[in-house]
Amino acid sequence: MGPAVTSLALLCLCSLGLCVPTGTADAPPAQAFQPEVKKARGDVPDILPEPEPEPTSPVSDFETSYNYVLSRLAGMDQAIHKLNVGHYTLDVKVSQLMDRLSRMDAKVGELEDNIREVYQHSKDNRKETGRLEGCQKGHRMGYKCYLVYNSYEDYAGAARKCLERGGRMAMPRDRREQEALADYVKSFFHPGNWPVWLGINDLRSEGMYVFDDGTRVSYFQWRKHFLSSQPDGGKRENCVAMSSDDGDWWDHYCDRTMNYVCEFDDRVAL
């Protein structure tokens, strides 16, 4: 090859880094080609640090707090709204309940009136039944009917029982009524002798005897005996009973229990 071609080949090899300098033909073979690693500049580290957070400004902190407060206020406003709605609903229900209670109270009042009316009718019927029983089972005397009740009561209890039956305790006002009542009581208990309450007492004033209706007693049938004349109880014995064997009157303790006689108006005779 010519010198020009050889020069061109060398130039190419040198451009590729494979050329051998002149006069070093006998030198040891060149080391294998290693590409150079381009190092970075000495003022830039191989591993970059993480960027530091940018400091926040006071204005951004205030905006964050302001927005947080606004969000909390909005939540509170919603809660207050719910409370108002619940309060209104509760108020409506309370009003409805009060209205129902008012109507119920009116109905209860009507029911109580009806119960009182029924109770009064029952009392009236019981009185009428007692009066009819007294005149059918008892003894008629003029415009009165007498009926003996063979059950033990004190004076107040006997008076109450007679009133519940539509009558009152027997009140003989003259000799004729006294004798008729005495005969009836004697025949009822014959042959025994049992005292019965009469509607006579001196509870208001000692020695002033009155009937249960408040009128003064003008006729008396006290027992007269030389050993024990009546009345003899003083202020201790203030209620009058009649013995069934002879019809005489005795004064007794008012809390003593004994049989009693009721009298009723005979409406048939009236």
PDB file of C-alpha atoms in Angstrom:
ATOM      1  CA  MET A   1       0.000   0.000   0.000  1.00  0.00           C
ATOM      2  CA  GLY A   2       1.078   3.512  -0.541  1.00  0.00           C
ATOM      3  CA  PRO A   3       2.124   5.977   2.049  1.00  0.00           C
ATOM      4  CA  ALA A   4      -1.161   7.847   1.771  1.00  0.00           C
ATOM      5  CA  VAL A   5      -3.232   4.833   2.551  1.00  0.00           C
ATOM      6  CA  THR A   6      -1.055   3.948   5.503  1.00  0.00           C
ATOM      7  CA  SER A   7      -1.352   7.418   6.914  1.00  0.00           C
ATOM      8  CA  LEU A   8      -5.111   7.307   6.574  1.00  0.00           C
ATOM      9  CA  ALA A   9      -5.301   3.970   8.411  1.00  0.00           C
ATOM     10  CA  LEU A  10      -3.203   5.248  11.228  1.00  0.00           C
ATOM     11  CA  LEU A  11      -5.318   8.318  11.461  1.00  0.00           C
ATOM     12  CA  CYS A  12      -8.405   6.185  11.809  1.00  0.00           C
ATOM     13  CA  LEU A  13      -6.825   4.010  14.465  1.00  0.00           C
ATOM     14  CA  CYS A  14      -5.660   7.026  16.370  1.00  0.00           C
ATOM     15  CA  SER A  15      -9.121   8.453  16.250  1.00  0.00           C
ATOM     16  CA  LEU A  16     -10.334   5.229  17.803  1.00  0.00           C
ATOM     17  CA  GLY A  17      -7.564   5.340  20.426  1.00  0.00           C
ATOM     18  CA  LEU A  18      -5.757   2.334  19.027  1.00  0.00           C
ATOM     19  CA  CYS A  19      -2.804   3.954  17.509  1.00  0.00           C
ATOM     20  CA  VAL A  20       0.662   3.154  18.755  1.00  0.00           C
ATOM     21  CA  PRO A  21       3.189   5.964  19.066  1.00  0.00           C
ATOM     22  CA  THR A  22       6.116   5.808  16.811  1.00  0.00           C
ATOM     23  CA  GLY A  23       9.198   4.085  18.188  1.00  0.00           C
ATOM     24  CA  THR A  24       7.214   1.913  20.618  1.00  0.00           C
ATOM     25  CA  ALA A  25       6.640  -1.024  18.435  1.00  0.00           C
ATOM     26  CA  ASP A  26       8.410  -3.282  20.851  1.00  0.00           C
ATOM     27  CA  ALA A  27       6.486  -1.991  23.889  1.00  0.00           C
ATOM     28  CA  PRO A  28       4.115  -4.338  25.660  1.00  0.00           C
ATOM     29  CA  PRO A  29       0.682  -4.476  24.254  1.00  0.00           C
ATOM     30  CA  ALA A  30      -1.638  -1.729  25.402  1.00  0.00           C
ATOM     31  CA  GLN A  31      -4.249  -2.499  28.002  1.00  0.00           C
ATOM     32  CA  ALA A  32      -7.759  -3.126  26.943  1.00  0.00           C
ATOM     33  CA  PHE A  33      -9.776  -0.029  26.210  1.00  0.00           C
ATOM     34  CA  GLN A  34     -11.683   1.254  29.176  1.00  0.00           C
ATOM     35  CA  PRO A  35     -14.000   4.182  28.635  1.00  0.00           C
ATOM     36  CA  GLU A  36     -13.444   7.039  31.030  1.00  0.00           C
ATOM     37  CA  VAL A  37     -16.184   7.799  33.560  1.00  0.00           C
ATOM     38  CA  LYS A  38     -16.818  11.431  33.579  1.00  0.00           C
ATOM     39  CA  LYS A  39     -16.868  12.542  37.193  1.00  0.00           C
ATOM     40  CA  ALA A  40     -19.181  15.162  38.388  1.00  0.00           C
ATOM     41  CA  ARG A  41     -17.999  18.462  39.578  1.00  0.00           C
ATOM     42  CA  GLY A  42     -16.343  18.428  42.945  1.00  0.00           C
ATOM     43  CA  ASP A  43     -18.830  20.939  44.529  1.00  0.00           C
ATOM     44  CA  VAL A  44     -21.924  18.736  43.819  1.00  0.00           C
ATOM     45  CA  PRO A  45     -22.319  15.590  45.983  1.00  0.00           C
ATOM     46  CA  ASP A  46     -23.029  12.275  44.394  1.00  0.00           C
ATOM     47  CA  ILE A  47     -26.413  11.901  46.421  1.00  0.00           C
ATOM     48  CA  LEU A  48     -28.534  15.005  46.595  1.00  0.00           C
ATOM     49  CA  PRO A  49     -30.181  15.642  50.038  1.00  0.00           C
ATOM     50  CA  GLU A  50     -33.943  15.934  50.353  1.00  0.00           C
ATOM     51  CA  PRO A  51     -35.153  19.460  49.977  1.00  0.00           C
ATOM     52  CA  GLU A  52     -35.920  21.175  53.260  1.00  0.00           C
ATOM     53  CA  PRO A  53     -39.570  22.197  53.760  1.00  0.00           C
ATOM     54  CA  GLU A  54     -40.171  25.750  53.051  1.00  0.00           C
ATOM     55  CA  PRO A  55     -40.995  27.708  56.205  1.00  0.00           C
ATOM     56  CA  THR A  56     -44.636  28.711  56.512  1.00  0.00           C
ATOM     57  CA  SER A  57     -45.519  32.284  56.826  1.00  0.00           C
ATOM     58  CA  PRO A  58     -47.662  33.670  59.699  1.00  0.00           C
ATOM     59  CA  VAL A  59     -50.336  34.597  57.196  1.00  0.00           C
ATOM     60  CA  SER A  60     -50.798  30.981  56.049  1.00  0.00           C
ATOM     61  CA  ASP A  61     -51.002  29.774  59.709  1.00  0.00           C
ATOM     62  CA  PHE A  62     -53.707  32.344  60.428  1.00  0.00           C
ATOM     63  CA  GLU A  63     -55.674  31.319  57.352  1.00  0.00           C
ATOM     64  CA  THR A  64     -55.477  27.660  58.392  1.00  0.00           C
ATOM     65  CA  SER A  65     -56.696  28.415  61.920  1.00  0.00           C
ATOM     66  CA  TYR A  66     -59.414  30.699  60.575  1.00  0.00           C
ATOM     67  CA  ASN A  67     -60.657  28.056  58.176  1.00  0.00           C
ATOM     68  CA  TYR A  68     -60.622  25.466  61.009  1.00  0.00           C
ATOM     69  CA  VAL A  69     -62.662  27.753  63.262  1.00  0.00           C
ATOM     70  CA  LEU A  70     -65.110  28.382  60.427  1.00  0.00           C
ATOM     71  CA  SER A  71     -65.514  24.659  59.849  1.00  0.00           C
ATOM     72  CA  ARG A  72     -66.111  24.093  63.572  1.00  0.00           C
ATOM     73  CA  LEU A  73     -68.642  26.910  63.695  1.00  0.00           C
ATOM     74  CA  ALA A  74     -70.420  25.416  60.705  1.00  0.00           C
ATOM     75  CA  GLY A  75     -70.569  22.068  62.507  1.00  0.00           C
ATOM     76  CA  MET A  76     -71.901  23.742  65.648  1.00  0.00           C
ATOM     77  CA  ASP A  77     -74.506  25.582  63.597  1.00  0.00           C
ATOM     78  CA  GLN A  78     -75.703  22.291  62.123  1.00  0.00           C
ATOM     79  CA  ALA A  79     -75.836  20.739  65.597  1.00  0.00           C
ATOM     80  CA  ILE A  80     -77.826  23.712  66.939  1.00  0.00           C
ATOM     81  CA  HIS A  81     -80.185  23.432  63.989  1.00  0.00           C
ATOM     82  CA  LYS A  82     -80.743  19.759  64.755  1.00  0.00           C
ATOM     83  CA  LEU A  83     -81.369  20.626  68.414  1.00  0.00           C
ATOM     84  CA  ASN A  84     -83.888  23.276  67.396  1.00  0.00           C
ATOM     85  CA  VAL A  85     -85.658  20.808  65.140  1.00  0.00           C
ATOM     86  CA  GLY A  86     -85.692  18.227  67.935  1.00  0.00           C
ATOM     87  CA  HIS A  87     -86.943  20.802  70.431  1.00  0.00           C
ATOM     88  CA  TYR A  88     -89.731  21.846  68.078  1.00  0.00           C
ATOM     89  CA  THR A  89     -90.696  18.215  67.502  1.00  0.00           C
ATOM     90  CA  LEU A  90     -90.674  17.574  71.246  1.00  0.00           C
ATOM     91  CA  ASP A  91     -92.747  20.691  71.860  1.00  0.00           C
ATOM     92  CA  VAL A  92     -95.315  19.528  69.320  1.00  0.00           C
ATOM     93  CA  LYS A  93     -95.477  16.082  70.923  1.00  0.00           C
ATOM     94  CA  VAL A  94     -95.811  17.603  74.390  1.00  0.00           C
ATOM     95  CA  SER A  95     -98.647  19.809  73.145  1.00  0.00           C
ATOM     96  CA  GLN A  96    -100.372  16.788  71.647  1.00  0.00           C
ATOM     97  CA  LEU A  97     -99.871  14.859  74.877  1.00  0.00           C
ATOM     98  CA  MET A  98    -101.272  17.734  76.947  1.00  0.00           C
ATOM     99  CA  ASP A  99    -104.279  17.888  74.656  1.00  0.00           C
ATOM    100  CA  ARG A 100    -104.829  14.152  75.061  1.00  0.00           C
ATOM    101  CA  LEU A 101    -104.437  14.438  78.825  1.00  0.00           C
ATOM    102  CA  SER A 102    -106.956  17.275  78.859  1.00  0.00           C
ATOM    103  CA  ARG A 103    -109.469  15.182  76.925  1.00  0.00           C
ATOM    104  CA  MET A 104    -108.724  12.197  79.162  1.00  0.00           C
ATOM    105  CA  ASP A 105    -109.208  14.357  82.252  1.00  0.00           C
ATOM    106  CA  ALA A 106    -112.573  15.461  80.923  1.00  0.00           C
ATOM    107  CA  LYS A 107    -113.545  11.835  80.317  1.00  0.00           C
ATOM    108  CA  VAL A 108    -112.340  10.880  83.797  1.00  0.00           C
ATOM    109  CA  GLY A 109    -114.468  13.695  85.219  1.00  0.00           C
ATOM    110  CA  GLU A 110    -117.488  12.387  83.317  1.00  0.00           C
ATOM    111  CA  LEU A 111    -116.730   8.871  84.534  1.00  0.00           C
ATOM    112  CA  GLU A 112    -116.460  10.078  88.134  1.00  0.00           C
ATOM    113  CA  ASP A 113    -119.811  11.848  87.768  1.00  0.00           C
ATOM    114  CA  ASN A 114    -121.333   8.650  86.405  1.00  0.00           C
ATOM    115  CA  ILE A 115    -119.828   6.618  89.259  1.00  0.00           C
ATOM    116  CA  ARG A 116    -121.207   9.061  91.816  1.00  0.00           C
ATOM    117  CA  GLU A 117    -124.589   8.909  90.133  1.00  0.00           C
ATOM    118  CA  VAL A 118    -124.542   5.108  90.108  1.00  0.00           C
ATOM    119  CA  TYR A 119    -123.395   5.079  93.735  1.00  0.00           C
ATOM    120  CA  GLN A 120    -126.221   7.411  94.704  1.00  0.00           C
ATOM    121  CA  HIS A 121    -128.720   5.250  92.836  1.00  0.00           C
ATOM    122  CA  SER A 122    -127.291   2.218  94.625  1.00  0.00           C
ATOM    123  CA  LYS A 123    -127.689   3.921  97.993  1.00  0.00           C
ATOM    124  CA  ASP A 124    -131.231   4.962  97.133  1.00  0.00           C
ATOM    125  CA  ASN A 125    -132.069   1.439  95.974  1.00  0.00           C
ATOM    126  CA  ARG A 126    -130.568  -0.019  99.128  1.00  0.00           C
ATOM    127  CA  LYS A 127    -132.598   2.362 101.256  1.00  0.00           C
ATOM    128  CA  GLU A 128    -135.762   1.550  99.392  1.00  0.00           C
ATOM    129  CA  THR A 129    -135.009  -2.177  99.644  1.00  0.00           C
ATOM    130  CA  GLY A 130    -134.378  -1.801 103.391  1.00  0.00           C
ATOM    131  CA  ARG A 131    -137.592   0.138 103.859  1.00  0.00           C
ATOM    132  CA  LEU A 132    -139.603  -2.473 101.966  1.00  0.00           C
ATOM    133  CA  GLU A 133    -137.940  -5.264 103.916  1.00  0.00           C
ATOM    134  CA  GLY A 134    -138.595  -3.463 107.188  1.00  0.00           C
ATOM    135  CA  CYS A 135    -142.280  -3.135 106.482  1.00  0.00           C
ATOM    136  CA  GLN A 136    -142.702  -6.632 104.993  1.00  0.00           C
ATOM    137  CA  LYS A 137    -140.719  -8.528 107.623  1.00  0.00           C
ATOM    138  CA  GLY A 138    -141.181  -6.218 110.577  1.00  0.00           C
ATOM    139  CA  HIS A 139    -144.107  -4.863 112.565  1.00  0.00           C
ATOM    140  CA  ARG A 140    -146.385  -2.110 111.307  1.00  0.00           C
ATOM    141  CA  MET A 141    -147.507   0.541 113.771  1.00  0.00           C
ATOM    142  CA  GLY A 142    -149.482   3.416 112.313  1.00  0.00           C
ATOM    143  CA  TYR A 143    -147.243   5.169 109.819  1.00  0.00           C
ATOM    144  CA  LYS A 144    -144.148   3.301 111.006  1.00  0.00           C
ATOM    145  CA  CYS A 145    -142.600  -0.119 110.543  1.00  0.00           C
ATOM    146  CA  TYR A 146    -140.218  -1.654 113.121  1.00  0.00           C
ATOM    147  CA  LEU A 147    -137.676  -4.367 112.347  1.00  0.00           C
ATOM    148  CA  VAL A 148    -135.271  -6.028 114.806  1.00  0.00           C
ATOM    149  CA  TYR A 149    -131.768  -6.842 113.510  1.00  0.00           C
ATOM    150  CA  ASN A 150    -130.226  -9.745 115.344  1.00  0.00           C
ATOM    151  CA  SER A 151    -126.617  -8.578 114.913  1.00  0.00           C
ATOM    152  CA  TYR A 152    -124.327  -6.879 117.378  1.00  0.00           C
ATOM    153  CA  GLU A 153    -123.381  -3.229 116.901  1.00  0.00           C
ATOM    154  CA  ASP A 154    -122.389  -0.400 119.182  1.00  0.00           C
ATOM    155  CA  TYR A 155    -124.697   2.610 119.326  1.00  0.00           C
ATOM    156  CA  ALA A 156    -123.024   4.543 116.487  1.00  0.00           C
ATOM    157  CA  GLY A 157    -122.781   1.435 114.300  1.00  0.00           C
ATOM    158  CA  ALA A 158    -126.461   0.617 114.814  1.00  0.00           C
ATOM    159  CA  ALA A 159    -127.462   4.174 113.878  1.00  0.00           C
ATOM    160  CA  ARG A 160    -125.348   3.985 110.712  1.00  0.00           C
ATOM    161  CA  LYS A 161    -126.810   0.618 109.694  1.00  0.00           C
ATOM    162  CA  CYS A 162    -130.352   1.911 110.049  1.00  0.00           C
ATOM    163  CA  LEU A 163    -129.560   4.977 107.913  1.00  0.00           C
ATOM    164  CA  GLU A 164    -127.972   2.811 105.202  1.00  0.00           C
ATOM    165  CA  ARG A 165    -131.182   0.779 105.057  1.00  0.00           C
ATOM    166  CA  GLY A 166    -133.300   3.887 104.597  1.00  0.00           C
ATOM    167  CA  GLY A 167    -134.546   4.118 108.163  1.00  0.00           C
ATOM    168  CA  ARG A 168    -133.405   5.254 111.599  1.00  0.00           C
ATOM    169  CA  MET A 169    -133.153   3.730 115.050  1.00  0.00           C
ATOM    170  CA  ALA A 170    -136.476   3.123 116.749  1.00  0.00           C
ATOM    171  CA  MET A 171    -137.821   6.241 118.524  1.00  0.00           C
ATOM    172  CA  PRO A 172    -141.035   5.518 120.471  1.00  0.00           C
ATOM    173  CA  ARG A 173    -142.555   8.958 121.030  1.00  0.00           C
ATOM    174  CA  ASP A 174    -145.556   8.046 123.183  1.00  0.00           C
ATOM    175  CA  ARG A 175    -147.038   5.225 125.253  1.00  0.00           C
ATOM    176  CA  ARG A 176    -148.879   3.669 122.327  1.00  0.00           C
ATOM    177  CA  GLU A 177    -145.719   3.369 120.211  1.00  0.00           C
ATOM    178  CA  GLN A 178    -143.719   2.206 123.228  1.00  0.00           C
ATOM    179  CA  GLU A 179    -146.171  -0.597 124.052  1.00  0.00           C
ATOM    180  CA  ALA A 180    -146.410  -1.728 120.407  1.00  0.00           C
ATOM    181  CA  LEU A 181    -142.614  -1.783 120.079  1.00  0.00           C
ATOM    182  CA  ALA A 182    -142.167  -3.612 123.404  1.00  0.00           C
ATOM    183  CA  ASP A 183    -144.651  -6.317 122.392  1.00  0.00           C
ATOM    184  CA  TYR A 184    -142.907  -6.818 119.040  1.00  0.00           C
ATOM    185  CA  VAL A 185    -139.398  -7.049 120.583  1.00  0.00           C
ATOM    186  CA  LYS A 186    -140.633  -9.417 123.299  1.00  0.00           C
ATOM    187  CA  SER A 187    -142.205 -11.757 120.731  1.00  0.00           C
ATOM    188  CA  PHE A 188    -139.042 -11.640 118.595  1.00  0.00           C
ATOM    189  CA  PHE A 189    -136.694 -12.797 121.399  1.00  0.00           C
ATOM    190  CA  HIS A 190    -139.148 -14.945 123.404  1.00  0.00           C
ATOM    191  CA  PRO A 191    -138.388 -16.676 125.669  1.00  0.00           C
ATOM    192  CA  GLY A 192    -135.030 -14.952 126.077  1.00  0.00           C
ATOM    193  CA  ASN A 193    -134.276 -11.491 127.347  1.00  0.00           C
ATOM    194  CA  TRP A 194    -131.966  -9.423 125.166  1.00  0.00           C
ATOM    195  CA  PRO A 195    -131.492  -5.650 125.206  1.00  0.00           C
ATOM    196  CA  VAL A 196    -131.824  -3.693 121.971  1.00  0.00           C
ATOM    197  CA  TRP A 197    -130.643  -0.195 121.148  1.00  0.00           C
ATOM    198  CA  LEU A 198    -133.173   2.617 120.807  1.00  0.00           C
ATOM    199  CA  GLY A 199    -132.479   5.917 119.080  1.00  0.00           C
ATOM    200  CA  ILE A 200    -132.233   7.871 122.366  1.00  0.00           C
ATOM    201  CA  ASN A 201    -129.168   9.394 124.096  1.00  0.00           C
ATOM    202  CA  ASP A 202    -127.963  12.259 126.286  1.00  0.00           C
ATOM    203  CA  LEU A 203    -124.548  12.652 124.610  1.00  0.00           C
ATOM    204  CA  ARG A 204    -124.922  16.398 124.121  1.00  0.00           C
ATOM    205  CA  SER A 205    -125.880  17.265 127.660  1.00  0.00           C
ATOM    206  CA  GLU A 206    -126.073  15.013 130.706  1.00  0.00           C
ATOM    207  CA  GLY A 207    -129.673  14.268 131.662  1.00  0.00           C
ATOM    208  CA  MET A 208    -131.180  15.884 128.540  1.00  0.00           C
ATOM    209  CA  TYR A 209    -132.338  12.940 126.438  1.00  0.00           C
ATOM    210  CA  VAL A 210    -132.998  13.446 122.730  1.00  0.00           C
ATOM    211  CA  PHE A 211    -133.903  11.239 119.808  1.00  0.00           C
ATOM    212  CA  ASP A 212    -131.429  10.643 116.998  1.00  0.00           C
ATOM    213  CA  ASP A 213    -133.200  13.267 114.888  1.00  0.00           C
ATOM    214  CA  GLY A 214    -132.429  15.901 117.563  1.00  0.00           C
ATOM    215  CA  THR A 215    -135.924  16.283 119.043  1.00  0.00           C
ATOM    216  CA  ARG A 216    -136.368  16.099 122.824  1.00  0.00           C
ATOM    217  CA  VAL A 217    -137.804  12.984 124.416  1.00  0.00           C
ATOM    218  CA  SER A 218    -141.081  13.706 126.210  1.00  0.00           C
ATOM    219  CA  TYR A 219    -142.139  10.157 127.117  1.00  0.00           C
ATOM    220  CA  PHE A 220    -139.893   7.811 129.164  1.00  0.00           C
ATOM    221  CA  GLN A 221    -140.116   4.160 130.117  1.00  0.00           C
ATOM    222  CA  TRP A 222    -137.256   3.894 132.621  1.00  0.00           C
ATOM    223  CA  ARG A 223    -136.977   0.785 134.745  1.00  0.00           C
ATOM    224  CA  LYS A 224    -138.205   1.521 138.257  1.00  0.00           C
ATOM    225  CA  HIS A 225    -137.018  -0.787 141.022  1.00  0.00           C
ATOM    226  CA  PHE A 226    -136.086  -0.202 144.605  1.00  0.00           C
ATOM    227  CA  LEU A 227    -132.722  -1.899 143.988  1.00  0.00           C
ATOM    228  CA  SER A 228    -131.765  -0.416 140.603  1.00  0.00           C
ATOM    229  CA  SER A 229    -133.709   2.460 139.139  1.00  0.00           C
ATOM    230  CA  GLN A 230    -132.714   3.897 135.774  1.00  0.00           C
ATOM    231  CA  PRO A 231    -130.940   5.935 134.601  1.00  0.00           C
ATOM    232  CA  ASP A 232    -128.040   5.386 136.975  1.00  0.00           C
ATOM    233  CA  GLY A 233    -124.920   5.646 134.800  1.00  0.00           C
ATOM    234  CA  GLY A 234    -124.323   9.373 135.103  1.00  0.00           C
ATOM    235  CA  LYS A 235    -121.861  10.727 132.537  1.00  0.00           C
ATOM    236  CA  ARG A 236    -120.485   7.266 131.770  1.00  0.00           C
ATOM    237  CA  GLU A 237    -123.669   5.700 130.333  1.00  0.00           C
ATOM    238  CA  ASN A 238    -125.301   7.949 127.751  1.00  0.00           C
ATOM    239  CA  CYS A 239    -127.156   5.644 125.339  1.00  0.00           C
ATOM    240  CA  VAL A 240    -130.544   3.992 125.923  1.00  0.00           C
ATOM    241  CA  ALA A 241    -131.523   0.359 125.345  1.00  0.00           C
ATOM    242  CA  MET A 242    -134.773  -1.501 125.902  1.00  0.00           C
ATOM    243  CA  SER A 243    -134.968  -4.916 127.562  1.00  0.00           C
ATOM    244  CA  SER A 244    -136.938  -7.427 125.541  1.00  0.00           C
ATOM    245  CA  ASP A 245    -138.768  -9.117 128.416  1.00  0.00           C
ATOM    246  CA  ASP A 246    -140.602  -6.120 129.893  1.00  0.00           C
ATOM    247  CA  GLY A 247    -139.813  -3.165 127.573  1.00  0.00           C
ATOM    248  CA  ASP A 248    -138.110  -1.076 130.271  1.00  0.00           C
ATOM    249  CA  TRP A 249    -135.342   1.369 129.333  1.00  0.00           C
ATOM    250  CA  TRP A 250    -131.786   1.164 130.627  1.00  0.00           C
ATOM    251  CA  ASP A 251    -128.850   3.504 130.100  1.00  0.00           C
ATOM    252  CA  HIS A 252    -125.646   1.815 128.863  1.00  0.00           C
ATOM    253  CA  TYR A 253    -122.140   2.553 127.677  1.00  0.00           C
ATOM    254  CA  CYS A 254    -122.447   3.662 124.058  1.00  0.00           C
ATOM    255  CA  ASP A 255    -119.591   1.402 122.918  1.00  0.00           C
ATOM    256  CA  ARG A 256    -121.348  -1.732 124.185  1.00  0.00           C
ATOM    257  CA  THR A 257    -122.488  -4.024 121.362  1.00  0.00           C
ATOM    258  CA  MET A 258    -126.032  -5.420 121.221  1.00  0.00           C
ATOM    259  CA  ASN A 259    -128.967  -5.967 118.878  1.00  0.00           C
ATOM    260  CA  TYR A 260    -130.893  -2.965 117.573  1.00  0.00           C
ATOM    261  CA  VAL A 261    -134.280  -1.931 116.176  1.00  0.00           C
ATOM    262  CA  CYS A 262    -134.768   0.243 113.078  1.00  0.00           C
ATOM    263  CA  GLU A 263    -137.948   2.087 112.171  1.00  0.00           C
ATOM    264  CA  PHE A 264    -139.101   2.962 108.638  1.00  0.00           C
ATOM    265  CA  ASP A 265    -141.795   5.145 107.141  1.00  0.00           C
ATOM    266  CA  ASP A 266    -144.744   3.078 105.922  1.00  0.00           C
ATOM    267  CA  ARG A 267    -145.523   4.766 102.601  1.00  0.00           C
ATOM    268  CA  VAL A 268    -148.459   2.456 101.959  1.00  0.00           C
ATOM    269  CA  ALA A 269    -150.123   3.791 105.074  1.00  0.00           C
ATOM    270  CA  LEU A 270    -149.255   7.332 104.019  1.00  0.00           C
TER     271      LEU A 270
END
